[in-house]
């Protein structure tokens, strides 16, 4: 149950938690966020690593520690929204994304920081 809760927190985003206090990086525009898909990503949050794949059509699949979940992503204005069937119980989590170095970064309103990066492109 603890792992499930941590995975839910981690995957929510992996792409989609509200930003708070990240003045050093401007949020990405809607067009920049949608260009991320299709793609494969690695997310790090609260010490957990989650791998996920998003399609151009809005499907998303996540894998962490032998557990897999599916869901969908979509844009709501300039915010990225992600909903996983099990990890978020179908509830969409939305937020604006910024980029810092090779990572995309989001922060929840309670200060939790999530970072994710592409794994299907060569990393320098």
Coordinates of C-alpha atoms in Angstrom, one line a residue:
X1 CA 0.0 0.0 0.0
X2 CA 2.9 2.4 0.8
X3 CA 4.5 1.6 -2.6
X4 CA 1.2 2.2 -4.3
X5 CA 0.8 5.6 -2.7
X6 CA 4.3 6.5 -3.5
X7 CA 3.9 5.4 -7.1
X8 CA 0.7 7.4 -7.4
X9 CA 2.5 10.5 -6.1
X10 CA 5.5 9.8 -8.4
X11 CA 3.6 9.1 -11.6
X12 CA 1.2 12.0 -11.2
X13 CA 3.3 13.4 -12.6
X14 CA 5.9 12.4 -13.9
X15 CA 4.4 15.1 -15.7
X16 CA 1.8 17.0 -14.1
X17 CA 2.0 18.6 -10.7
X18 CA 1.4 22.3 -10.1
X19 CA 4.5 24.4 -10.0
X20 CA 5.3 26.4 -6.9
X21 CA 8.4 28.5 -6.2
X22 CA 10.4 27.7 -9.3
X23 CA 11.3 31.2 -10.3
X24 CA 14.5 30.2 -12.0
X25 CA 12.7 28.5 -14.9
X26 CA 9.7 29.7 -16.9
X27 CA 6.9 27.2 -17.5
X28 CA 6.8 25.6 -20.9
X29 CA 4.2 26.7 -23.4
X30 CA 1.4 24.3 -24.4
X31 CA 3.1 23.7 -27.8
X32 CA 6.4 22.8 -26.1
X33 CA 4.7 20.3 -23.8
X34 CA 2.7 18.6 -26.6
X35 CA 6.0 18.2 -28.6
X36 CA 7.2 15.8 -25.8
X37 CA 4.8 13.2 -27.0
X38 CA 5.3 10.5 -28.2
X39 CA 8.1 9.7 -25.9
X40 CA 9.6 7.5 -23.2
X41 CA 10.5 9.1 -19.8
X42 CA 12.2 8.4 -16.5
X43 CA 10.7 10.2 -13.4
X44 CA 12.2 10.6 -10.0
X45 CA 10.1 11.6 -7.0
X46 CA 10.4 10.8 -3.3
X47 CA 13.3 8.4 -4.0
X48 CA 11.3 6.3 -6.4
X49 CA 12.0 5.8 -10.1
X50 CA 9.1 5.5 -12.6
X51 CA 9.4 4.8 -16.3
X52 CA 6.5 5.9 -18.5
X53 CA 5.6 6.1 -22.2
X54 CA 3.2 8.6 -23.6
X55 CA 1.7 8.5 -27.1
X56 CA 0.7 11.4 -29.4
X57 CA -2.9 10.2 -29.1
X58 CA -3.0 10.7 -25.3
X59 CA -2.4 7.2 -23.9
X60 CA 0.2 6.7 -21.1
X61 CA 1.7 3.6 -19.6
X62 CA 3.8 3.6 -16.4
X63 CA 6.1 0.9 -14.9
X64 CA 7.7 1.0 -11.5
X65 CA 9.1 -1.8 -9.4
X66 CA 7.2 -4.5 -11.3
X67 CA 3.9 -2.7 -11.2
X68 CA 2.3 -1.3 -14.4
X69 CA -0.6 1.1 -14.9
X70 CA -2.2 2.8 -17.9
X71 CA -4.1 6.0 -18.3
X72 CA -4.2 9.1 -20.4
X73 CA -2.7 12.6 -20.7
X74 CA -4.2 15.8 -22.2
X75 CA -3.7 19.5 -22.2
X76 CA -6.0 21.9 -20.3
X77 CA -4.9 25.3 -21.4
X78 CA -1.1 25.4 -20.9
X79 CA -1.2 22.7 -18.2
X80 CA -0.5 19.0 -18.7
X81 CA -3.0 16.7 -17.1
X82 CA -2.3 13.0 -16.4
X83 CA -4.7 10.3 -15.1
X84 CA -3.7 6.7 -14.3
X85 CA -6.3 4.1 -13.8
X86 CA -4.9 2.6 -10.6
X87 CA -2.2 5.0 -9.4
X88 CA -4.4 8.1 -9.4
X89 CA -7.7 6.2 -9.4
X90 CA -8.6 7.8 -12.7
X91 CA -8.3 11.3 -11.2
X92 CA -6.5 13.8 -13.5
X93 CA -3.6 15.7 -11.9
X94 CA -2.7 18.9 -13.8
X95 CA 0.1 21.3 -13.7
X96 CA 2.6 23.5 -15.6
X97 CA 6.0 22.1 -16.5
X98 CA 9.3 23.9 -16.6
X99 CA 12.7 22.7 -17.9
X100 CA 15.9 22.8 -15.9
X101 CA 18.9 21.4 -17.7
X102 CA 18.0 18.0 -19.1
X103 CA 15.1 17.6 -16.7
X104 CA 11.4 18.7 -16.8
X105 CA 10.5 19.8 -13.3
X106 CA 7.2 20.2 -11.5
X107 CA 6.4 20.9 -7.8
X108 CA 3.3 20.2 -5.9
X109 CA 1.6 22.9 -3.7
X110 CA 3.0 21.2 -0.6
X111 CA 6.6 21.4 -1.8
X112 CA 7.1 17.9 -3.3
X113 CA 9.4 18.2 -6.3
X114 CA 9.2 15.8 -9.3
X115 CA 11.6 15.7 -12.1
X116 CA 11.5 13.7 -15.3
X117 CA 13.4 13.4 -18.5
X118 CA 13.3 11.7 -21.9
X119 CA 15.0 8.3 -22.2
X120 CA 14.4 7.7 -25.8
X121 CA 16.7 10.5 -27.0
X122 CA 20.5 10.4 -26.6
X123 CA 21.5 12.1 -23.3
X124 CA 24.7 14.2 -23.5

